[in-house]
Short mmCIF file of C-alpha atoms and ligand atoms in Angstrom, two decimals:
data_model
loop_
_atom_site.label_atom_id
_atom_site.label_comp_id
_atom_site.label_asym_id
_atom_site.label_seq_id
_atom_site.Cartn_x
_atom_site.Cartn_y
_atom_site.Cartn_z
CA MET A 1 14.33 29.61 -0.21
CA THR A 2 11.36 27.26 -0.66
CA THR A 3 10.99 24.81 2.22
CA LEU A 4 9.52 21.34 2.12
CA ASP A 5 6.76 22.60 4.44
CA ASP A 6 5.76 25.22 1.82
CA ILE A 7 5.19 22.41 -0.67
CA VAL A 8 3.48 20.01 1.75
CA SER A 9 1.05 22.75 2.72
CA LEU A 10 0.37 23.84 -0.87
CA CYS A 11 -0.15 20.23 -1.92
CA LYS A 12 -2.78 19.64 0.76
CA ARG A 13 -4.50 23.03 0.32
CA ARG A 14 -4.75 22.89 -3.46
CA GLY A 15 -5.38 19.20 -4.05
CA PHE A 16 -1.99 17.98 -5.26
CA ILE A 17 -1.01 15.34 -2.67
CA TYR A 18 -2.73 14.04 0.46
CA PRO A 19 -1.43 11.64 3.13
CA GLY A 20 -2.54 8.09 2.23
CA SER A 21 -5.61 6.73 4.13
CA GLU A 22 -5.73 9.99 6.08
CA ILE A 23 -9.14 9.52 7.71
CA TYR A 24 -7.80 6.36 9.38
CA GLY A 25 -4.68 8.09 10.69
CA GLY A 26 -2.61 7.64 7.55
CA ILE A 27 -0.02 4.97 6.74
CA THR A 28 3.70 5.72 6.66
CA GLY A 29 5.23 5.92 3.22
CA PHE A 30 2.01 6.09 1.15
CA TRP A 31 0.53 9.16 -0.56
CA ASP A 32 -2.59 9.88 -2.62
CA TYR A 33 -2.51 12.32 -5.50
CA GLY A 34 -5.51 14.66 -5.67
CA PRO A 35 -7.15 16.28 -8.71
CA MET A 36 -4.20 18.63 -9.35
CA GLY A 37 -1.43 16.19 -8.47
CA SER A 38 -2.79 13.32 -10.53
CA GLN A 39 -3.03 15.58 -13.58
CA LEU A 40 0.49 16.96 -13.05
CA LYS A 41 1.88 13.44 -12.72
CA ARG A 42 -0.06 12.30 -15.80
CA ASN A 43 1.29 15.24 -17.82
CA LEU A 44 4.83 14.40 -16.74
CA LYS A 45 4.42 10.74 -17.69
CA ASN A 46 2.88 11.67 -21.07
CA LEU A 47 5.77 14.00 -21.87
CA TRP A 48 8.26 11.29 -20.89
CA TRP A 49 6.45 8.71 -23.05
CA LYS A 50 6.39 11.11 -25.99
CA HIS A 51 10.08 11.96 -25.62
CA MET A 52 11.30 8.41 -25.00
CA ILE A 53 9.03 6.46 -27.37
CA GLN A 54 6.80 8.45 -29.70
CA LEU A 55 9.53 10.73 -31.04
CA ARG A 56 12.10 7.97 -31.42
CA ASP A 57 12.49 5.07 -33.85
CA ASP A 58 14.60 2.91 -31.56
CA VAL A 59 12.56 2.60 -28.35
CA VAL A 60 9.30 0.68 -27.84
CA GLY A 61 6.88 0.67 -24.93
CA LEU A 62 5.80 -2.04 -22.49
CA ASP A 63 3.39 -2.41 -19.58
CA ALA A 64 4.35 -5.49 -17.57
CA ALA A 65 2.47 -6.92 -14.58
CA ILE A 66 3.35 -5.83 -11.06
CA ILE A 67 3.35 -9.38 -9.74
CA MET A 68 5.62 -11.86 -11.49
CA ASN A 69 6.61 -15.45 -10.95
CA PRO A 70 8.85 -15.35 -7.83
CA ALA A 71 11.49 -17.21 -9.88
CA VAL A 72 12.18 -13.84 -11.59
CA TRP A 73 13.29 -12.32 -8.27
CA GLU A 74 15.37 -15.39 -7.42
CA ALA A 75 17.17 -15.20 -10.77
CA SER A 76 17.71 -11.43 -10.60
CA GLY A 77 19.21 -11.77 -7.13
CA HIS A 78 16.61 -9.53 -5.45
CA THR A 79 15.47 -12.12 -2.89
CA THR A 80 18.99 -12.19 -1.46
CA ALA A 81 20.62 -8.91 -2.43
CA PHE A 82 17.87 -6.24 -2.66
CA ALA A 83 18.66 -5.00 0.80
CA ASP A 84 19.71 -1.93 2.75
CA PRO A 85 21.93 -2.04 5.85
CA LEU A 86 19.70 -1.49 8.89
CA VAL A 87 20.94 -0.24 12.26
CA GLU A 88 18.97 0.43 15.42
CA CYS A 89 19.53 3.12 18.03
CA LYS A 90 19.86 1.17 21.31
CA VAL A 91 18.46 4.12 23.28
CA CYS A 92 15.07 4.52 21.54
CA HIS A 93 14.99 1.55 19.12
CA LYS A 94 14.43 3.79 16.11
CA ARG A 95 15.78 2.24 12.92
CA PHE A 96 18.03 3.84 10.32
CA ARG A 97 19.90 3.03 7.15
CA ALA A 98 23.58 2.66 7.94
CA ASP A 99 24.45 4.14 4.53
CA LYS A 100 22.59 7.39 5.36
CA GLU A 101 25.21 8.80 7.70
CA GLU A 102 23.71 12.30 7.87
CA GLU A 103 20.40 10.97 9.22
CA MET A 104 22.26 8.98 11.88
CA ILE A 105 24.30 12.02 12.90
CA ALA A 106 21.11 14.12 13.14
CA HIS A 107 19.57 11.44 15.34
CA THR A 108 22.47 11.40 17.82
CA LYS A 109 21.57 15.04 18.61
CA GLU A 110 18.07 13.98 19.71
CA HIS A 111 19.47 12.18 22.79
CA LYS A 112 21.30 13.63 25.78
CA GLU A 113 23.23 10.40 26.33
CA ALA A 114 25.66 8.90 23.82
CA VAL A 115 23.90 6.84 21.16
CA VAL A 116 24.97 3.23 20.73
CA TRP A 117 24.09 1.55 17.43
CA THR A 118 23.46 -2.11 16.72
CA GLU A 119 25.63 -3.83 14.10
CA PRO A 120 24.24 -3.26 10.55
CA LYS A 121 21.92 -6.06 9.39
CA GLN A 122 20.92 -6.56 5.77
CA PHE A 123 17.21 -5.77 5.50
CA ASN A 124 15.40 -6.98 2.36
CA LEU A 125 13.17 -4.34 0.76
CA LEU A 126 10.90 -6.63 -1.24
CA THR A 127 7.22 -6.47 -0.23
CA GLU A 128 5.60 -9.89 0.13
CA ALA A 129 2.03 -10.78 -0.81
CA TYR A 130 0.17 -14.09 -0.71
CA LEU A 131 -1.96 -15.55 -3.49
CA GLY A 132 -4.30 -18.50 -3.90
CA VAL A 133 -7.26 -20.07 -2.11
CA THR A 134 -5.67 -23.14 -0.51
CA GLU A 135 -3.05 -23.22 2.26
CA PRO A 136 -0.17 -22.75 2.04
CA LYS A 137 -0.76 -19.74 -0.14
CA GLN A 138 1.84 -18.87 -2.74
CA LYS A 139 4.28 -16.21 -1.63
CA VAL A 140 4.83 -13.58 -4.33
CA TYR A 141 6.45 -10.15 -4.36
CA LEU A 142 5.16 -6.73 -5.37
CA ARG A 143 7.90 -5.67 -7.76
CA GLY A 144 10.71 -3.75 -6.09
CA GLU A 145 11.67 -2.18 -9.42
CA ILE A 146 9.89 -2.18 -12.78
CA THR A 147 13.07 -3.16 -14.62
CA GLN A 148 12.67 -6.93 -14.40
CA GLY A 149 9.39 -6.76 -16.37
CA VAL A 150 11.41 -5.51 -19.33
CA PHE A 151 14.06 -8.21 -19.13
CA VAL A 152 11.61 -11.10 -18.89
CA ASN A 153 9.87 -9.78 -22.02
CA PHE A 154 13.07 -9.15 -23.98
CA GLN A 155 12.60 -12.23 -26.18
CA ASN A 156 8.89 -11.53 -26.70
CA VAL A 157 9.63 -8.02 -27.94
CA VAL A 158 12.43 -9.18 -30.25
CA ASP A 159 10.22 -11.93 -31.71
CA SER A 160 7.04 -9.87 -32.11
CA THR A 161 8.39 -6.53 -33.39
CA ARG A 162 11.05 -5.34 -35.80
CA VAL A 163 13.51 -4.01 -33.23
CA LYS A 164 17.20 -4.47 -33.91
CA ILE A 165 20.10 -3.73 -31.62
CA PRO A 166 20.68 -0.98 -30.56
CA PHE A 167 17.12 -0.53 -29.23
CA GLY A 168 15.31 0.23 -26.02
CA ILE A 169 12.23 -0.94 -24.13
CA ALA A 170 10.59 1.64 -21.90
CA GLN A 171 7.82 1.52 -19.35
CA ILE A 172 6.19 3.41 -16.54
CA GLY A 173 4.69 1.73 -13.50
CA LYS A 174 4.41 1.25 -9.78
CA ALA A 175 7.15 -0.23 -7.63
CA PHE A 176 7.08 -1.12 -3.94
CA ARG A 177 9.86 -1.10 -1.37
CA ASN A 178 9.62 -1.78 2.32
CA GLU A 179 11.81 1.26 3.01
CA ILE A 180 13.43 1.45 6.45
CA THR A 181 13.08 5.23 6.66
CA PRO A 182 10.28 6.61 4.48
CA GLY A 183 10.35 10.40 4.65
CA ASN A 184 10.96 13.82 3.15
CA PHE A 185 7.33 13.87 1.96
CA THR A 186 7.01 11.69 -1.16
CA PHE A 187 10.78 11.50 -1.71
CA ARG A 188 11.14 8.15 0.01
CA SER A 189 7.80 6.32 -0.22
CA ARG A 190 6.96 2.65 0.04
CA GLU A 191 4.81 2.74 -3.09
CA PHE A 192 6.02 4.89 -5.97
CA GLU A 193 6.16 5.09 -9.75
CA GLN A 194 9.18 4.66 -11.97
CA MET A 195 9.77 5.64 -15.60
CA GLU A 196 12.52 3.50 -17.00
CA MET A 197 14.20 2.50 -20.20
CA GLU A 198 16.54 -0.40 -20.83
CA PHE A 199 18.65 0.18 -23.95
CA PHE A 200 20.21 -2.95 -25.44
CA ILE A 201 23.55 -2.58 -27.21
CA LYS A 202 26.40 -4.63 -28.63
CA PRO A 203 28.69 -5.95 -25.90
CA ASP A 204 31.74 -3.83 -26.53
CA GLU A 205 33.43 -1.12 -24.49
CA GLU A 206 33.19 1.52 -27.20
CA SER A 207 29.39 1.13 -27.65
CA GLY A 208 28.97 1.04 -23.90
CA LYS A 209 30.77 4.33 -23.35
CA LYS A 210 29.09 5.98 -26.34
CA TRP A 211 25.52 5.08 -25.32
CA PHE A 212 26.07 5.76 -21.64
CA ASP A 213 27.27 9.30 -22.44
CA TYR A 214 24.46 9.74 -24.96
CA TRP A 215 21.71 8.84 -22.48
CA LYS A 216 23.26 10.92 -19.70
CA GLU A 217 23.10 13.96 -21.93
CA GLN A 218 19.60 13.15 -23.25
CA ARG A 219 18.09 12.75 -19.83
CA MET A 220 19.65 15.91 -18.38
CA THR A 221 18.57 17.96 -21.42
CA TRP A 222 15.02 16.65 -21.08
CA TYR A 223 14.76 17.64 -17.41
CA ARG A 224 16.09 21.10 -18.22
CA SER A 225 13.49 21.44 -20.98
CA LEU A 226 10.82 20.96 -18.28
CA GLY A 227 11.97 24.10 -16.51
CA PHE A 228 14.70 22.98 -14.09
CA LYS A 229 17.41 25.64 -13.86
CA ALA A 230 20.92 24.43 -14.74
CA GLU A 231 22.16 25.14 -11.21
CA SER A 232 19.36 23.08 -9.62
CA LEU A 233 20.58 19.82 -11.21
CA ARG A 234 23.84 17.95 -11.25
CA PHE A 235 25.30 14.57 -12.13
CA ARG A 236 26.85 12.56 -9.34
CA ASP A 237 28.93 9.55 -10.31
CA HIS A 238 28.57 6.59 -7.97
CA ARG A 239 31.56 5.93 -5.75
CA ASP A 240 33.25 2.56 -6.26
CA ASP A 241 31.81 1.30 -2.95
CA GLU A 242 28.17 2.16 -3.81
CA ARG A 243 28.11 1.00 -7.44
CA ALA A 244 26.64 -2.46 -7.97
CA PHE A 245 29.56 -4.82 -8.63
CA TYR A 246 28.27 -5.62 -12.14
CA ALA A 247 27.77 -1.95 -13.12
CA LYS A 248 30.46 -0.57 -15.37
CA PHE A 249 29.42 3.08 -14.87
CA ALA A 250 26.62 4.64 -12.86
CA THR A 251 25.63 8.23 -12.35
CA ASP A 252 22.66 9.92 -10.70
CA ILE A 253 20.85 13.06 -11.71
CA GLU A 254 20.38 14.98 -8.48
CA TYR A 255 18.26 17.97 -7.51
CA GLN A 256 19.27 20.57 -4.95
CA ALA A 257 16.37 19.90 -2.56
CA PRO A 258 15.83 21.65 0.78
CA PHE A 259 17.11 18.42 2.38
CA GLY A 260 20.29 18.38 0.26
CA TRP A 261 21.32 17.13 -3.19
CA SER A 262 19.05 14.16 -3.87
CA GLU A 263 18.83 11.50 -6.58
CA PHE A 264 15.77 11.28 -8.80
CA GLU A 265 17.13 9.43 -11.82
CA GLY A 266 19.93 6.94 -12.25
CA ILE A 267 21.77 6.20 -15.50
CA HIS A 268 23.45 2.84 -15.25
CA HIS A 269 25.65 0.76 -17.51
CA ARG A 270 24.57 -2.70 -16.34
CA GLY A 271 26.69 -4.74 -18.73
CA ASP A 272 25.27 -8.23 -19.43
CA TRP A 273 24.26 -8.80 -15.80
CA ASP A 274 20.47 -8.90 -16.22
CA LEU A 275 20.04 -10.74 -19.50
CA GLY A 276 22.80 -13.10 -18.39
CA LYS A 277 20.94 -13.87 -15.13
CA HIS A 278 17.80 -14.71 -17.13
CA LYS A 279 19.88 -16.69 -19.66
CA LEU A 280 18.67 -14.54 -22.57
CA THR A 281 20.62 -13.92 -25.74
CA TYR A 282 20.19 -12.09 -29.05
CA LYS A 283 20.86 -13.35 -32.57
CA ASP A 284 22.14 -10.73 -34.99
CA PRO A 285 19.76 -10.94 -37.99
CA VAL A 286 22.55 -10.12 -40.47
CA THR A 287 25.62 -11.99 -39.19
CA GLY A 288 23.80 -14.74 -37.27
CA GLU A 289 26.12 -14.06 -34.31
CA ILE A 290 24.59 -14.92 -30.94
CA PHE A 291 25.52 -12.79 -27.93
CA THR A 292 24.26 -11.38 -24.64
CA PRO A 293 23.56 -7.66 -25.18
CA TRP A 294 24.73 -5.06 -22.70
CA VAL A 295 22.24 -2.70 -21.13
CA ILE A 296 22.26 1.03 -20.50
CA GLU A 297 19.41 1.93 -18.16
CA THR A 298 17.74 5.25 -17.42
CA SER A 299 15.72 4.85 -14.25
CA GLY A 300 13.68 7.84 -13.09
CA GLY A 301 11.19 8.31 -10.27
CA VAL A 302 7.88 9.90 -11.23
CA ASP A 303 7.08 10.96 -7.66
CA ARG A 304 10.52 12.41 -6.98
CA ALA A 305 10.49 14.31 -10.30
CA THR A 306 6.99 15.62 -9.46
CA LEU A 307 8.13 16.76 -6.02
CA PHE A 308 11.20 18.48 -7.43
CA LEU A 309 9.19 20.16 -10.20
CA LEU A 310 6.89 21.58 -7.52
CA LEU A 311 9.86 22.79 -5.47
CA GLU A 312 11.44 24.36 -8.54
CA ALA A 313 8.21 26.05 -9.68
CA TYR A 314 7.12 27.43 -6.28
CA THR A 315 7.64 31.19 -6.27
CA LYS A 316 6.71 33.54 -3.45
CA GLU A 317 6.11 37.05 -4.74
CA GLU A 318 5.08 40.08 -2.73
CA LYS A 319 1.37 39.58 -3.28
CA ARG A 320 1.00 36.03 -4.46
CA ILE A 321 2.32 32.49 -4.50
CA VAL A 322 2.75 31.27 -8.04
CA LEU A 323 3.67 27.85 -9.37
CA LYS A 324 5.74 28.58 -12.45
CA LEU A 325 5.30 25.13 -13.95
CA HIS A 326 6.06 24.52 -17.63
CA PRO A 327 2.70 25.09 -19.43
CA SER A 328 2.71 21.49 -20.70
CA LEU A 329 2.96 20.23 -17.12
CA ALA A 330 0.45 22.55 -15.48
CA PRO A 331 -2.61 20.57 -14.26
CA THR A 332 -4.95 23.20 -15.69
CA THR A 333 -3.93 24.90 -18.91
CA VAL A 334 -6.60 27.56 -19.03
CA ALA A 335 -9.24 28.90 -16.64
CA VAL A 336 -12.36 30.67 -17.88
CA PHE A 337 -14.18 33.34 -15.85
CA PRO A 338 -17.41 35.22 -16.49
CA LEU A 339 -16.79 38.71 -15.08
CA MET A 340 -19.99 38.45 -13.00
CA PRO A 341 -21.66 35.18 -12.06
CA ASN A 342 -25.15 36.69 -11.91
CA LYS A 343 -25.32 38.10 -15.45
CA GLN A 344 -26.94 35.42 -17.55
CA GLU A 345 -25.59 36.63 -20.90
CA LEU A 346 -21.99 36.72 -19.58
CA VAL A 347 -22.28 33.25 -18.06
CA GLU A 348 -23.72 31.82 -21.26
CA LYS A 349 -20.99 33.29 -23.42
CA ALA A 350 -18.29 32.16 -20.97
CA LYS A 351 -19.73 28.63 -20.87
CA ASN A 352 -19.46 28.46 -24.66
CA VAL A 353 -15.80 29.48 -24.51
CA TYR A 354 -15.20 27.01 -21.68
CA HIS A 355 -16.72 24.08 -23.58
CA GLN A 356 -14.86 25.00 -26.74
CA LEU A 357 -11.46 25.13 -24.97
CA LYS A 358 -12.18 21.95 -23.03
CA THR A 359 -11.93 19.80 -26.16
CA ASP A 360 -8.25 20.78 -26.56
CA TYR A 361 -7.05 21.76 -23.11
CA SER A 362 -7.47 20.93 -19.47
CA THR A 363 -9.84 23.80 -18.66
CA ALA A 364 -11.22 25.10 -15.36
CA TRP A 365 -14.32 27.17 -14.66
CA ASP A 366 -14.43 29.70 -11.84
CA ASP A 367 -17.16 32.22 -11.06
CA ARG A 368 -16.58 32.66 -7.33
CA GLY A 369 -15.50 35.89 -5.62
CA ASN A 370 -13.78 38.69 -7.46
CA ILE A 371 -11.51 38.27 -10.47
CA GLY A 372 -8.37 39.09 -8.43
CA LYS A 373 -9.03 36.21 -6.06
CA ARG A 374 -9.71 33.85 -8.96
CA TYR A 375 -6.33 34.80 -10.49
CA LEU A 376 -4.57 34.11 -7.19
CA ALA A 377 -6.20 30.68 -6.87
CA GLN A 378 -5.11 29.75 -10.42
CA ASP A 379 -1.57 31.06 -9.77
CA GLU A 380 -1.22 28.65 -6.87
CA THR A 381 -1.96 25.64 -9.05
CA GLY A 382 0.18 26.95 -11.91
CA THR A 383 -2.51 27.68 -14.54
CA PRO A 384 -0.65 29.53 -17.31
CA PHE A 385 -3.69 31.31 -18.83
CA CYS A 386 -6.89 32.86 -17.48
CA VAL A 387 -9.57 34.12 -19.85
CA THR A 388 -12.22 36.62 -18.74
CA ILE A 389 -15.50 37.21 -20.53
CA ASP A 390 -16.90 40.69 -19.87
CA PHE A 391 -19.45 43.09 -21.38
CA THR A 392 -17.09 44.12 -24.17
CA THR A 393 -16.94 40.46 -25.22
CA LEU A 394 -20.67 40.61 -25.89
CA GLU A 395 -20.15 43.61 -28.17
CA ASP A 396 -17.00 42.72 -30.15
CA ASP A 397 -16.14 39.09 -29.40
CA THR A 398 -12.83 39.88 -27.70
CA VAL A 399 -11.67 38.49 -24.36
CA THR A 400 -8.96 39.30 -21.82
CA ILE A 401 -6.21 36.72 -21.57
CA ARG A 402 -4.00 36.98 -18.51
CA PHE A 403 -0.56 35.37 -18.38
CA ARG A 404 0.48 33.68 -15.13
CA ASP A 405 4.19 34.50 -14.96
CA THR A 406 3.99 38.22 -15.70
CA ALA A 407 0.37 38.77 -14.57
CA SER A 408 0.07 40.87 -17.75
CA GLN A 409 -3.20 41.00 -19.67
CA GLU A 410 -4.06 41.32 -23.34
CA ARG A 411 -7.31 41.87 -25.21
CA VAL A 412 -7.56 39.32 -28.03
CA PRO A 413 -10.24 38.23 -30.53
CA LEU A 414 -12.08 35.16 -29.29
CA GLN A 415 -11.52 33.51 -32.65
CA LYS A 416 -7.76 33.60 -32.15
CA LEU A 417 -7.75 32.32 -28.55
CA THR A 418 -6.97 28.65 -29.27
CA GLU A 419 -4.21 29.65 -31.69
CA ILE A 420 -2.63 32.05 -29.18
CA ILE A 421 -2.59 29.39 -26.47
CA LYS A 422 -1.22 26.79 -28.89
CA THR A 423 1.62 29.06 -30.04
CA TYR A 424 2.51 30.03 -26.48
CA MET A 425 2.59 26.38 -25.38
CA LYS A 426 4.82 25.42 -28.32
CA GLU A 427 7.28 28.21 -27.67
CA ALA A 428 7.46 27.68 -23.89
P1 LIG B 1 17.87 5.55 -2.92
O1 LIG B 1 19.39 5.42 -2.85
O2 LIG B 1 17.39 6.97 -2.74
O3 LIG B 1 17.15 4.56 -2.06
P2 LIG B 1 17.97 3.95 -5.27
O4 LIG B 1 19.36 4.24 -5.78
O5 LIG B 1 17.74 2.70 -4.52
O6 LIG B 1 17.44 5.21 -4.41
P3 LIG B 1 16.97 3.11 -7.79
O7 LIG B 1 16.86 1.70 -7.37
O8 LIG B 1 18.10 3.50 -8.69
O9 LIG B 1 16.97 4.04 -6.47
O10 LIG B 1 15.57 3.56 -8.40
C1 LIG B 1 15.46 4.44 -9.50
C2 LIG B 1 14.62 5.65 -9.17
O11 LIG B 1 13.38 5.24 -8.56
C3 LIG B 1 15.25 6.59 -8.16
O12 LIG B 1 16.14 7.49 -8.79
C4 LIG B 1 14.04 7.30 -7.61
O13 LIG B 1 13.64 8.36 -8.44
C5 LIG B 1 12.97 6.23 -7.63
N1 LIG B 1 12.84 5.65 -6.27
C6 LIG B 1 13.57 4.67 -5.73
N2 LIG B 1 13.18 4.42 -4.47
C7 LIG B 1 12.16 5.28 -4.21
C8 LIG B 1 11.32 5.52 -3.09
N3 LIG B 1 11.43 4.80 -1.98
N4 LIG B 1 10.38 6.48 -3.17
C9 LIG B 1 10.23 7.22 -4.30
N5 LIG B 1 10.99 7.03 -5.39
C10 LIG B 1 11.95 6.08 -5.36
#
């Protein structure tokens, strides 16, 4: 069973994720993605964008600003209702979320005496910032969710493009929450990225049910296509007491993490709540009917998905640790090795191959130590292919390609290398 410590250690050792501001002692709830992690996250976001926008005719993209007029957050209700219930342990003054019962139970075991809790207080999660050069400065908020950027641009998108209901607006971007209990590595951070889509539909029960079920299925199928095993994921419908009062249906996609089943995407039927709050309507171009569309939302976390992909891919074998990431997600697609670093003709040939592959794929160069060690290093960052240039290459223009998951090797003509990698990636 992979532990969270396995992943934290791999992430630090191999350049996936570092603690934020580490040389100054860090800062709780913030993480920096290193060379491997930033590429993995970028690959994930690109695949999401392709699946949600490029391959569809009914969803368009958006990239709204992080800071908006504070009136947006007043209208959406976030300044009053974007809050978690906070309780404090009266023994040690540590703070907890009253809706995370398991964490509170675990804490009671840390004290010999009986723990007494304060009454829950609503704690607002919005992060404040101050703008302007004269006092008093204007108080603004770093967005607590990226969703509102879509709603405030609803009319702009309708007026400037040819979208017609049903259609969606999707975006990826940073969100900030002053979380009471950041933790479980990147799972609960104070700065994180979301990938979300708001799908606008006709306001009727039948459409609502149809599109909610459609997006549930779409999103689960997509995650499985990235390599999650069926048994690692599940839907969890929100209980009546946790569902926002305006939400008609809400379900989470959860991953079986070492710290328990945990949400990383929500699919919500938000009815007309958001557009209604912003007083936005839609005019049917054919019938002229004016109405407030309903919204089905798919709201995923990039950081949580990245963490869960790492947990899912981490495999400890007898002689190696291998990250069995989907080839399209792997930070490096192919690594090129000259058999010996001190043989000029091998290095030259290998450099040519390296530069040629680099135009199509994320390609790494390694000429340190022996080949076995180079393979092991690439396995730990999930590189699906390693290509070795040896003396036979100089004679007949063939190379050895080694496959990550099976560690098997094949001799192939150099000319066919790009094609072989392309086919393998397509079929994965
Ligand atoms: P939770 O109950 O865990 O606090 P939430 O239900 O408040 O999460 P949403 O508001 O539905 O989360 O946000 C949508 C997605 O954004 C989540 O499924 C998650 O992937 C991501 N997300 C939310 N909060 C955080 C966070 N603090 N750190 C990392 N990702 C987050």
